[in-house]
Short mmCIF file of C-alpha atoms in Angstrom, two decimals:
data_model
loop_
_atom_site.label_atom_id
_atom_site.label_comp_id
_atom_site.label_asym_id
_atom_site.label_seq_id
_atom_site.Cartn_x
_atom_site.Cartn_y
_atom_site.Cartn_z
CA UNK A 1 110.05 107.38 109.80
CA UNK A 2 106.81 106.34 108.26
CA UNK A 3 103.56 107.36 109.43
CA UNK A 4 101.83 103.97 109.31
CA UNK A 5 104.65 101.00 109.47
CA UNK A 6 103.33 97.52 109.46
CA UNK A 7 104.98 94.34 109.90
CA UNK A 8 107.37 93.23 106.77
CA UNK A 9 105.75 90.32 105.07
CA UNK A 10 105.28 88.01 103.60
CA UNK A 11 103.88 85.55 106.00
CA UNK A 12 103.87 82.06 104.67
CA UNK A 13 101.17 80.14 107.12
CA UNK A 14 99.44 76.36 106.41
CA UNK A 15 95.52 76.74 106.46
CA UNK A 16 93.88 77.12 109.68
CA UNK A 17 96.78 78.41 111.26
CA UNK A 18 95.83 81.64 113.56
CA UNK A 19 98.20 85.01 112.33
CA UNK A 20 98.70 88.19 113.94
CA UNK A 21 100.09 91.41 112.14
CA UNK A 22 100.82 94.50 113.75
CA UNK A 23 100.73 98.24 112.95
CA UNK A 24 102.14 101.71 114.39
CA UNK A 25 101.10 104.88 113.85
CA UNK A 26 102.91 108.36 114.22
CA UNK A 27 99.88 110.87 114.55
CA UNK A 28 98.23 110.96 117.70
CA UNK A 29 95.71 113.15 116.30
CA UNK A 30 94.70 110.14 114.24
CA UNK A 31 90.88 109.39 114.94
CA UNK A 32 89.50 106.41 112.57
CA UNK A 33 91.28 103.20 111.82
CA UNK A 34 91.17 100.45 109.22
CA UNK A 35 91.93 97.46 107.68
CA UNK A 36 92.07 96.89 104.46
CA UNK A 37 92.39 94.09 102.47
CA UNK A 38 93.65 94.08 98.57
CA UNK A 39 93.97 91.21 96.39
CA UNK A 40 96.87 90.99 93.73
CA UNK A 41 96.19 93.82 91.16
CA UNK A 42 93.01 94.73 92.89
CA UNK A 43 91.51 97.47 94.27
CA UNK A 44 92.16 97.74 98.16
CA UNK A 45 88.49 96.93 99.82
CA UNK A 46 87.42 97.52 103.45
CA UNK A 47 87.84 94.80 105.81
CA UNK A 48 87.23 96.35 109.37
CA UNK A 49 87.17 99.86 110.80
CA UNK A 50 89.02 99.35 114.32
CA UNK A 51 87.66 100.34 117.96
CA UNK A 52 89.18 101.78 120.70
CA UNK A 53 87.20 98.71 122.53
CA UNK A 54 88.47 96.27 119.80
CA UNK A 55 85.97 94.90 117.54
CA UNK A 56 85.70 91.14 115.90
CA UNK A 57 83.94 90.10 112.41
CA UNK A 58 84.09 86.05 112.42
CA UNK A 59 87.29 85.00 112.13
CA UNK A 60 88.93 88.63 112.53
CA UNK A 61 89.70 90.26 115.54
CA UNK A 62 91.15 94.08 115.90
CA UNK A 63 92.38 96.19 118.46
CA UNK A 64 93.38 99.46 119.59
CA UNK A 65 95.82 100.96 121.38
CA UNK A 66 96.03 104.97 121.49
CA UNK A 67 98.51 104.97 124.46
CA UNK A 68 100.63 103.00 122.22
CA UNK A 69 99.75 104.13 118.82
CA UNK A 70 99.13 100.34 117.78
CA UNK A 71 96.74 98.51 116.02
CA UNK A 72 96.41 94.54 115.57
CA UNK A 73 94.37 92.30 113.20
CA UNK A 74 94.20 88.93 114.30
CA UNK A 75 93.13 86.36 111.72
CA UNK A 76 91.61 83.11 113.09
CA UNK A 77 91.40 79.17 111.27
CA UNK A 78 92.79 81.02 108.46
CA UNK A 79 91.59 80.41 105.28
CA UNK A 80 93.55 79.73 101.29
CA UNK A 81 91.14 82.59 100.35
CA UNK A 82 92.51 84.82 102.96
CA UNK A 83 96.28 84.82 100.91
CA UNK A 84 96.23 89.28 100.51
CA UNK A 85 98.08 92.13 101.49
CA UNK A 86 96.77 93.77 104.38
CA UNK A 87 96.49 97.12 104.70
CA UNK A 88 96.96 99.05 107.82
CA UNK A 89 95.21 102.63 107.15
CA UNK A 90 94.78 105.52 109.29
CA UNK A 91 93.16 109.00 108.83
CA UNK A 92 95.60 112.08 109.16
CA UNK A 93 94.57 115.04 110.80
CA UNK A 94 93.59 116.80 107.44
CA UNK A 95 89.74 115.75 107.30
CA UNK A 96 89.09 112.76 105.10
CA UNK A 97 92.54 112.14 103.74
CA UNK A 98 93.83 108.12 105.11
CA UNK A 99 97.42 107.37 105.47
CA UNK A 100 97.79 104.17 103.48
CA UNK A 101 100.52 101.36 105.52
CA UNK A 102 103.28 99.50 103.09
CA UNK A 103 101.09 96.44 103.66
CA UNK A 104 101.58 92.88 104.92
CA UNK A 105 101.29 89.75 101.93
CA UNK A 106 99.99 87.18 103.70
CA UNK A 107 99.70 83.43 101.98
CA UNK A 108 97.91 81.16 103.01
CA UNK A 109 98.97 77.07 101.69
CA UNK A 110 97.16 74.05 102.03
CA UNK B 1 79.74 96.96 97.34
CA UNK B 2 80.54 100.44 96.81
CA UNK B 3 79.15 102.26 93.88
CA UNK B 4 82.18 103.84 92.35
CA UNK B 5 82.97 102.92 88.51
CA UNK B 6 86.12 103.49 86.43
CA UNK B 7 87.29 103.67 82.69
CA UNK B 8 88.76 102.19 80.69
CA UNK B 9 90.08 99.12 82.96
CA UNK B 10 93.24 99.02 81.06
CA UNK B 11 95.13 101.42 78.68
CA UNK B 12 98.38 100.90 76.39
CA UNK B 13 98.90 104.27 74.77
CA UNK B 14 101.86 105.90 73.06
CA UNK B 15 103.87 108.69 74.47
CA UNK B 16 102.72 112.22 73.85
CA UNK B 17 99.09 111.18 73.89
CA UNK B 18 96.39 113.16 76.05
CA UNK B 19 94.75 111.43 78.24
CA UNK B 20 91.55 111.18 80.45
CA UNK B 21 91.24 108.51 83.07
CA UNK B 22 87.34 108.30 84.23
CA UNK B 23 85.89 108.08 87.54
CA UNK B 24 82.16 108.59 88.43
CA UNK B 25 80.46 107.26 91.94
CA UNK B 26 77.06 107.22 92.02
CA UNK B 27 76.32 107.16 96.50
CA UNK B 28 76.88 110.99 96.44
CA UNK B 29 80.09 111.13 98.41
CA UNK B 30 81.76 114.72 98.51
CA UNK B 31 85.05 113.40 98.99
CA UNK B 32 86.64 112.26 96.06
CA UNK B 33 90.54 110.47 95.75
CA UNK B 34 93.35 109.95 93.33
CA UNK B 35 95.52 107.14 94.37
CA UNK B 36 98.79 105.85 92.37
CA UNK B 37 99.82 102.69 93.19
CA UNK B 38 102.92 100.17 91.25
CA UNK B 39 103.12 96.74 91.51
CA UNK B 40 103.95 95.69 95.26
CA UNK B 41 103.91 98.98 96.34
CA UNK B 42 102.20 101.94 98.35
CA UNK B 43 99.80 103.55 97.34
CA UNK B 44 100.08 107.16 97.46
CA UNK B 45 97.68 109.92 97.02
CA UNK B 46 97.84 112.46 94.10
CA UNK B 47 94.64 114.50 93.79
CA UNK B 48 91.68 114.78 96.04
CA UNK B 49 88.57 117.01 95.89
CA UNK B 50 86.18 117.88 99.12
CA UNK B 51 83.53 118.80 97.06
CA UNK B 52 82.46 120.29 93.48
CA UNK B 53 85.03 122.76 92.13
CA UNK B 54 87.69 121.79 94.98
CA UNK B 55 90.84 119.85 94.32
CA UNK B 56 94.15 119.40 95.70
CA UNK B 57 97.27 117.76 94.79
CA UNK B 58 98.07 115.18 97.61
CA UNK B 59 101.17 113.94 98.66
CA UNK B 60 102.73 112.31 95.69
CA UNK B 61 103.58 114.91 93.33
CA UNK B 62 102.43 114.11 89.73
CA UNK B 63 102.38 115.64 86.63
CA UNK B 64 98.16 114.73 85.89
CA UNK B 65 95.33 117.29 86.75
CA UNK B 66 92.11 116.87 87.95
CA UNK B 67 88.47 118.65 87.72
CA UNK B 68 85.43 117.97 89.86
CA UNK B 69 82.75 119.76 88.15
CA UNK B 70 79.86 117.58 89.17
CA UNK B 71 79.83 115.45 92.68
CA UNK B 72 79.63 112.05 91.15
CA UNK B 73 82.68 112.70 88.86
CA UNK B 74 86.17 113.41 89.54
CA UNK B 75 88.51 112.86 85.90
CA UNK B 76 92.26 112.87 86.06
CA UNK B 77 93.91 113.85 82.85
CA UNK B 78 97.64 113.49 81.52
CA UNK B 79 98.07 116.23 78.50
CA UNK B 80 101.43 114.01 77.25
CA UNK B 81 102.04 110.69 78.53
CA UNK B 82 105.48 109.24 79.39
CA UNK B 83 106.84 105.98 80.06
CA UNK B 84 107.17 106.93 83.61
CA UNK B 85 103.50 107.46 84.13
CA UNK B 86 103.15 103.59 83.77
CA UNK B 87 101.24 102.46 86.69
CA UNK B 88 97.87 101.79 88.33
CA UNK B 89 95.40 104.68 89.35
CA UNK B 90 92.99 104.21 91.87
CA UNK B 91 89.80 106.15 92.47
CA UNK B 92 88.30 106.31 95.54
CA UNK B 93 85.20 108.49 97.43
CA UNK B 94 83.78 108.75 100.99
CA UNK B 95 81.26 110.80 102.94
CA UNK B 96 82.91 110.49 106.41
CA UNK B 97 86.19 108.42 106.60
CA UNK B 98 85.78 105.33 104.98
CA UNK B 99 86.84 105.41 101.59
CA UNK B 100 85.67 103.12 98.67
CA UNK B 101 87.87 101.99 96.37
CA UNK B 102 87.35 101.93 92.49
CA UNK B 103 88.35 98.47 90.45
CA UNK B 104 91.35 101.19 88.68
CA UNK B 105 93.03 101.89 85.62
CA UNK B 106 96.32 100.12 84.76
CA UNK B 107 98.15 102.60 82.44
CA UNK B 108 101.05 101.46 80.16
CA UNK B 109 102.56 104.36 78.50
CA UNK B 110 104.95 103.25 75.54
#
């Protein structure tokens, strides 16, 4: 089993259609949580860090579940620029090193 | 935008060759990464460094090396290249646990 296991993409959505993805975790040791956001054949960039109160940046919303070991990114009125994988990332209990998900494509059409 | 800088952008090289893939990062980060990522895939760690003259090999085993002899600069060398080393290597620093991503290096080994 994976440590970090996100939804299997891609997800094919029409512009300003509202999409969810969805992200477990094995390591409940895990303290700091991320989204990330890479383009095709770019370098993966920071979209969010994610709350254990859930936190929301415009159009994004994510939350936090430690019970459940499950993290959400919810993407509002999305956008044609918003087509990326997603990155679900999560720090391991060996300081500073992040545990990297598979990723979720998402494309957005007009 | 995170100051973190990489060279050369792209590289076609013969096998056999040595050689050096550059990353510097100029916000003084201690924590330095390695990533190795092919097309569509995860990325997976190789080499990261906690601080000058500490380095590790990370979870991905791989036949490069790495130095960190000054903060701000963290090289990865191959001493023969091989067609399997074709891929994309991401460098990436942080100070807590966000990391900052590099723009990478996409190798082609002949």
């Amino acid at each position: 089993r994976k440590e970090v296991e996100q939804d299997p993409g891609p997800f094919n959505v029409p512009e300003g259609a509202t999409v969810a993805f969805n992200c477990t975790y094995s390591n409940s040791a895990s303290q700091s949580f991320f989204w990330y956001r890479q383009d095709c054949r770019k370098e993966p960039k920071l979209l969010m860090s994610v709350y254990s109160s859930g936190n929301e940046d415009g159009r994004f919303t994510a939350q936090l579940n430690r019970a459940s070991q499950y993290i959400s990114l919810l993407i509002r009125d999305s956008k044609l620029s918003d087509s990326a994988t997603y990155l679900c990332v999560v720090s391991s209990n060996q300081g500073g090193k992040l545990i990297f998900g598979q990723g979720t494509e998402l494309s957005v059409k007009p | 935008e995170a100051d973190i800088y990489q060279t050369p952008r792209y590289l076609v090289i013969g096998t056999g060759k040595k050689i050096t893939l550059e990353c510097s990062q100029t916000m003084g980060h201690d924590k330095m990464y390695w990533y190795q990522q092919d097309p569509g895939m995860e990325l997976h760690l190789i080499h990261y460094s906690y601080g000058v003259n500490s380095t590790e090999k990370g979870d991905l085993s791989s036949e490069s090396t790495v130095s960190r002899i000054r903060t701000e600069h963290f090289p990865l060398t191959l001493e023969s290249a091989r067609p399997s080393h074709t891929s994309q290597y991401l460098c990436a620093s942080s100070q807590e646990d966000t990391q900052y991503f590099g723009p990478g290096t996409r190798l082609t080994v002949l």
